[in-house]
Amino acid sequence: MHMKEISAKPPVRIKQKKYRDAASGLLMALPPVVGFFLFGFIPQLVSLWLGFQELHSFDFSQAKFTGFSNFAAIFSDPAFFKSIGNTFFYMIATVVCIFLGLGIALLLSAKGVKGKKFFRSVFFIPYVCSVVATTVMWYWIFEKDFGILNGILGSLFGEGVRVNWLDEEWPFRTALLVMLIWSGCGYNIILYQSAIAAVDRNLYEAAEIDGANTLQQFAHITWPSINPTTFYMLVMGVIKGLQAFTMHQIWGSQVGGGGPGQSAVTIVYYIYDKAWGSPYRYGMGYASAASWLLAILIGAITVVIFKSKKKESA
């Protein structure tokens, strides 16, 4: 009995190994946790505090508590609602990229298609290229007098068909949408190809035996199987669209005034302009309040998407 009790206890070396493993695991997890705490959690608390302050510099000692006056000023600013409208408008690119990505992925996944790796790389290159470089490139493509696009249109149909892409509101919006779609499709194509390749081939063979055509196979096998991938793209695309900034800021600053009719001003661009473009008029407190409103908007839309997904699957 005594010998059984001794043998049932784990050896000391096993205990020491467990402690070492736990300690090494904690040490490995510590850097990202400390990084989030220093560069994520603390800045969030500071920005929340700033949202209720009036501050026009980096000297926090000059902050003046103003309550909800920043939030009231934001809701009374038509430019804020203009930026929300612009942001949702450019999210059209998210939907288009999902449909285009699915269509191209289906074509590349079809039997007998040659050069799949080449086309996959070609479509994915815009996604990994420098955002600043590609944005400037597209700016010169759409430039009125020296742009490649107007040069082609002028040579084909005469100089009278040149479009003032960058100085008129709706041509500007159209050009920016084209650039967003071009840069965003590659990622969706890769994800969809992986999802389609993971579908069980036996399901298609069984469907063919039952006489199902290509459209029926897509509707009853492919689409339900890749639906989680589509949901992921939708959620991440909406979040990314609500945080859109770089491309819009570059074109808006090149044209001036945030683009014609402020058509390039997204919510993040609006926050950036209030913090850095007009710091003495608006300042860090105003921009922090606007950033928290954006965070609330992102959270609310994400919750709605997840709830609609649950209702659909129920």
Coordinates of C-alpha atoms in Angstrom, one line a residue:
M1 CA 0.0 0.0 0.0
H2 CA 2.8 2.3 0.9
M3 CA 4.7 1.5 -2.3
K4 CA 1.5 2.3 -4.3
E5 CA 1.1 5.7 -2.8
I6 CA 4.7 6.5 -3.5
S7 CA 4.5 5.4 -7.2
A8 CA 1.2 7.3 -7.7
K9 CA 3.0 10.6 -6.9
P10 CA 4.6 12.3 -9.9
P11 CA 8.4 12.4 -9.7
V12 CA 10.1 15.7 -8.7
R13 CA 11.7 16.1 -12.1
I14 CA 8.3 16.0 -13.8
K15 CA 7.1 18.7 -11.5
Q16 CA 10.2 20.8 -12.2
K17 CA 9.7 20.4 -15.9
K18 CA 6.1 21.5 -15.7
Y19 CA 7.2 24.6 -13.8
R20 CA 9.9 25.3 -16.4
D21 CA 7.4 24.9 -19.2
A22 CA 4.9 27.2 -17.5
A23 CA 7.6 29.8 -16.9
S24 CA 8.9 29.7 -20.5
G25 CA 5.3 29.9 -21.8
L26 CA 4.6 33.0 -19.7
L27 CA 7.9 34.6 -20.8
M28 CA 7.0 34.0 -24.5
A29 CA 3.5 35.4 -24.0
L30 CA 4.8 38.4 -22.0
P31 CA 6.1 40.6 -24.9
P32 CA 2.8 40.8 -26.9
V33 CA 0.9 41.3 -23.6
V34 CA 3.2 44.1 -22.6
G35 CA 3.1 45.5 -26.1
F36 CA -0.7 45.6 -26.1
F37 CA -0.7 47.2 -22.7
L38 CA 1.8 49.9 -23.6
F39 CA 0.7 50.6 -27.1
G40 CA -3.0 49.6 -27.1
F41 CA -4.7 49.7 -23.7
I42 CA -3.0 52.7 -22.2
P43 CA -3.4 54.9 -25.4
Q44 CA -7.1 53.9 -25.5
L45 CA -7.6 55.1 -22.0
V46 CA -5.7 58.3 -22.7
S47 CA -7.8 58.9 -25.8
L48 CA -11.0 58.3 -23.8
W49 CA -9.8 60.9 -21.3
L50 CA -8.9 63.3 -24.0
G51 CA -12.4 63.0 -25.6
F52 CA -13.7 65.0 -22.6
Q53 CA -10.9 67.6 -22.7
E54 CA -10.0 70.6 -24.8
L55 CA -6.4 70.3 -25.8
H56 CA -4.6 71.9 -28.7
S57 CA -1.0 70.7 -28.1
F58 CA 0.9 67.7 -26.7
D59 CA 1.2 69.2 -23.3
F60 CA -1.4 67.4 -21.2
S61 CA -1.1 69.9 -18.4
Q62 CA -2.9 72.3 -20.7
A63 CA -6.0 70.0 -21.0
K64 CA -9.2 71.6 -19.9
F65 CA -12.2 69.5 -19.0
T66 CA -15.2 70.3 -21.2
G67 CA -17.5 67.3 -20.6
F68 CA -19.5 66.2 -23.6
S69 CA -18.9 69.5 -25.6
N70 CA -16.5 67.7 -28.1
F71 CA -19.2 65.1 -28.9
A72 CA -21.9 67.8 -29.2
A73 CA -19.7 69.8 -31.6
I74 CA -19.0 66.7 -33.7
F75 CA -22.8 65.9 -34.0
S76 CA -23.4 69.5 -35.0
D77 CA -20.7 69.4 -37.8
P78 CA -22.1 68.6 -41.2
A79 CA -18.6 67.6 -42.3
F80 CA -18.7 64.7 -39.9
F81 CA -21.8 63.2 -41.4
K82 CA -20.4 63.9 -44.9
S83 CA -17.4 61.8 -43.9
I84 CA -19.7 59.0 -42.7
G85 CA -21.5 59.1 -46.1
N86 CA -18.2 59.0 -48.0
T87 CA -17.0 56.1 -45.9
F88 CA -20.0 54.0 -46.6
F89 CA -19.9 54.9 -50.3
Y90 CA -16.4 53.6 -50.7
M91 CA -17.3 50.4 -48.9
I92 CA -19.0 49.5 -52.2
A93 CA -15.5 48.3 -53.1
T94 CA -15.7 45.7 -50.3
V95 CA -18.9 44.2 -51.9
V96 CA -17.5 44.3 -55.4
C97 CA -14.2 42.7 -54.3
I98 CA -16.2 39.8 -52.7
F99 CA -18.1 39.1 -55.9
L100 CA -15.1 39.6 -58.2
G101 CA -12.9 37.6 -56.0
L102 CA -15.4 34.7 -56.0
G103 CA -15.9 34.9 -59.8
I104 CA -12.1 34.9 -60.6
A105 CA -11.4 32.2 -58.0
L106 CA -14.1 30.0 -59.6
L107 CA -12.5 30.5 -63.0
L108 CA -9.0 29.7 -61.7
S109 CA -10.3 26.6 -59.9
A110 CA -11.9 25.2 -63.0
K111 CA -10.4 22.1 -64.5
G112 CA -8.1 22.6 -67.5
V113 CA -7.1 26.2 -66.7
K114 CA -3.4 26.7 -67.4
G115 CA -1.1 29.1 -65.6
K116 CA -3.1 29.2 -62.3
K117 CA 0.0 30.0 -60.3
F118 CA 0.9 32.9 -62.7
F119 CA -2.6 34.4 -62.6
R120 CA -2.8 33.9 -58.8
S121 CA 0.4 35.9 -58.4
V122 CA -0.7 38.6 -60.8
F123 CA -3.9 39.2 -59.0
F124 CA -2.3 39.1 -55.6
I125 CA 0.6 41.6 -56.4
P126 CA -1.5 44.7 -56.0
Y127 CA -2.5 43.7 -52.5
V128 CA 1.1 43.4 -51.3
C129 CA 2.5 46.5 -53.1
S130 CA 3.2 49.7 -51.3
V131 CA -0.1 51.5 -50.7
V132 CA 1.5 55.0 -51.2
A133 CA 3.3 53.9 -54.4
T134 CA 0.2 52.4 -56.0
T135 CA -1.9 55.4 -54.9
V136 CA 0.5 57.8 -56.6
M137 CA 0.6 55.6 -59.7
W138 CA -3.2 55.6 -60.0
Y139 CA -3.2 59.4 -59.4
W140 CA -1.1 59.8 -62.5
I141 CA -3.1 57.3 -64.5
F142 CA -6.2 59.5 -63.9
E143 CA -4.5 62.9 -64.3
K144 CA -6.4 65.0 -66.9
D145 CA -3.6 66.3 -69.1
F146 CA -0.8 63.8 -68.8
G147 CA -2.6 60.7 -67.5
I148 CA -2.4 57.4 -69.4
L149 CA -6.2 56.8 -69.3
N150 CA -7.1 60.2 -70.8
G151 CA -4.2 59.7 -73.3
I152 CA -5.8 56.5 -74.5
L153 CA -9.3 57.9 -74.6
G154 CA -8.0 61.0 -76.5
S155 CA -6.2 58.9 -79.1
L156 CA -9.2 56.6 -79.7
F157 CA -12.1 59.1 -79.6
G158 CA -10.5 62.6 -79.9
E159 CA -9.3 65.1 -77.3
G160 CA -12.9 66.2 -76.5
V161 CA -13.6 63.0 -74.5
R162 CA -10.9 63.7 -71.9
V163 CA -12.5 63.3 -68.4
N164 CA -11.5 65.6 -65.5
W165 CA -11.2 62.7 -63.2
L166 CA -9.6 64.4 -60.2
D167 CA -11.3 67.8 -60.1
E168 CA -14.9 66.8 -60.4
E169 CA -16.7 65.0 -57.6
W170 CA -18.3 62.0 -59.2
P171 CA -15.4 61.2 -61.6
F172 CA -13.2 61.5 -58.6
R173 CA -15.3 59.0 -56.6
T174 CA -15.4 56.6 -59.6
A175 CA -11.7 56.7 -60.0
L176 CA -11.1 56.2 -56.3
L177 CA -13.5 53.2 -56.3
V178 CA -11.6 51.7 -59.3
M179 CA -8.3 51.9 -57.4
L180 CA -9.8 50.4 -54.2
I181 CA -11.3 47.5 -56.1
W182 CA -8.0 46.9 -58.0
S183 CA -6.0 46.8 -54.8
G184 CA -8.4 44.7 -52.8
C185 CA -9.5 41.8 -55.0
G186 CA -6.3 39.8 -54.9
Y187 CA -6.7 38.9 -51.2
N188 CA -10.2 37.6 -51.7
I189 CA -9.2 35.6 -54.7
I190 CA -6.5 33.7 -52.7
L191 CA -8.9 33.1 -49.8
Y192 CA -11.7 31.8 -52.1
Q193 CA -9.3 29.6 -54.0
S194 CA -8.2 28.0 -50.8
A195 CA -11.8 27.5 -49.6
I196 CA -12.9 26.0 -52.9
A197 CA -10.0 23.6 -52.9
A198 CA -11.0 22.4 -49.4
V199 CA -14.5 21.4 -50.5
D200 CA -14.8 17.6 -50.6
R201 CA -14.6 16.4 -54.2
N202 CA -16.8 13.4 -53.4
L203 CA -19.8 15.8 -53.0
Y204 CA -19.4 16.9 -56.6
E205 CA -19.1 13.4 -57.9
A206 CA -22.3 12.4 -56.0
A207 CA -24.0 15.5 -57.4
E208 CA -23.0 14.6 -61.0
I209 CA -24.3 11.1 -60.5
D210 CA -27.7 12.6 -59.4
G211 CA -27.7 14.8 -62.5
A212 CA -27.0 18.2 -60.9
N213 CA -25.6 20.8 -63.3
T214 CA -22.8 23.3 -62.6
L215 CA -25.1 26.0 -61.2
Q216 CA -26.9 23.5 -58.9
Q217 CA -23.6 22.2 -57.7
F218 CA -22.5 25.8 -56.9
A219 CA -25.7 26.6 -55.1
H220 CA -25.9 23.5 -53.0
I221 CA -22.3 22.5 -52.5
T222 CA -19.8 25.2 -53.2
W223 CA -21.6 28.2 -51.8
P224 CA -22.6 26.6 -48.4
S225 CA -19.0 25.3 -48.1
I226 CA -17.3 28.6 -48.6
N227 CA -19.9 30.6 -46.7
P228 CA -17.7 31.0 -43.6
T229 CA -15.0 32.5 -45.8
T230 CA -17.5 35.0 -47.2
F231 CA -18.6 35.9 -43.7
Y232 CA -15.0 36.5 -42.7
M233 CA -14.4 38.7 -45.8
L234 CA -17.5 40.7 -45.1
V235 CA -16.6 41.4 -41.4
M236 CA -13.0 42.2 -42.1
G237 CA -13.9 44.3 -45.2
V238 CA -16.4 46.3 -43.3
I239 CA -13.9 47.0 -40.5
K240 CA -11.2 47.9 -43.0
G241 CA -13.6 50.1 -45.0
L242 CA -14.6 52.0 -41.9
Q243 CA -10.9 52.6 -41.2
A244 CA -10.0 53.7 -44.7
F245 CA -7.5 56.5 -44.8
T246 CA -4.2 56.3 -46.7
M247 CA -5.4 56.3 -50.3
H248 CA -8.1 58.9 -49.6
Q249 CA -5.7 61.1 -47.8
I250 CA -3.1 61.0 -50.6
W251 CA -5.5 61.9 -53.3
G252 CA -7.3 64.4 -51.1
S253 CA -4.1 66.2 -50.3
Q254 CA -2.9 66.1 -53.9
V255 CA -6.1 67.7 -55.2
G256 CA -6.5 69.9 -52.0
G257 CA -9.4 70.4 -49.7
G258 CA -10.0 66.7 -49.2
G259 CA -10.9 66.2 -52.9
P260 CA -13.6 67.9 -54.9
G261 CA -16.6 68.5 -52.6
Q262 CA -14.6 66.8 -49.8
S263 CA -15.4 63.5 -51.5
A264 CA -12.1 61.9 -50.3
V265 CA -12.8 62.7 -46.6
T266 CA -13.6 59.4 -44.7
I267 CA -14.1 59.2 -41.0
V268 CA -10.5 58.5 -40.2
Y269 CA -9.4 61.3 -42.6
Y270 CA -11.8 63.6 -40.7
I271 CA -10.2 62.6 -37.4
Y272 CA -6.7 63.1 -38.9
D273 CA -7.6 66.6 -40.2
K274 CA -9.0 67.8 -36.9
A275 CA -6.0 66.6 -35.0
W276 CA -3.2 67.6 -37.3
G277 CA -4.7 69.8 -40.0
S278 CA -6.5 72.2 -37.6
P279 CA -5.0 71.6 -34.2
Y280 CA -5.5 75.1 -32.9
R281 CA -9.1 75.1 -33.9
Y282 CA -10.1 71.6 -33.0
G283 CA -7.2 69.7 -31.4
M284 CA -6.6 66.4 -29.8
G285 CA -9.6 66.3 -27.6
Y286 CA -12.0 66.8 -30.5
A287 CA -10.2 64.2 -32.6
S288 CA -10.2 61.7 -29.7
A289 CA -13.9 62.1 -29.3
A290 CA -14.5 61.5 -33.0
S291 CA -12.2 58.4 -32.9
W292 CA -14.3 56.9 -30.0
L293 CA -17.5 57.5 -32.1
L294 CA -15.8 55.6 -34.9
A295 CA -15.0 52.7 -32.5
I296 CA -18.6 52.6 -31.3
L297 CA -19.8 52.6 -35.0
I298 CA -17.4 49.7 -35.9
G299 CA -18.5 47.7 -32.8
A300 CA -22.2 48.3 -33.5
I301 CA -22.0 47.2 -37.2
T302 CA -19.9 44.2 -36.3
V303 CA -22.5 43.1 -33.7
V304 CA -25.3 43.5 -36.2
I305 CA -23.4 41.4 -38.8
F306 CA -22.7 38.6 -36.3
K307 CA -26.3 38.6 -35.1
S308 CA -27.7 38.4 -38.6
K309 CA -25.3 35.5 -39.2
K310 CA -26.7 33.7 -36.2
K311 CA -30.3 34.2 -37.3
E312 CA -29.4 32.9 -40.8
S313 CA -27.8 29.7 -39.4
A314 CA -30.6 29.1 -36.8

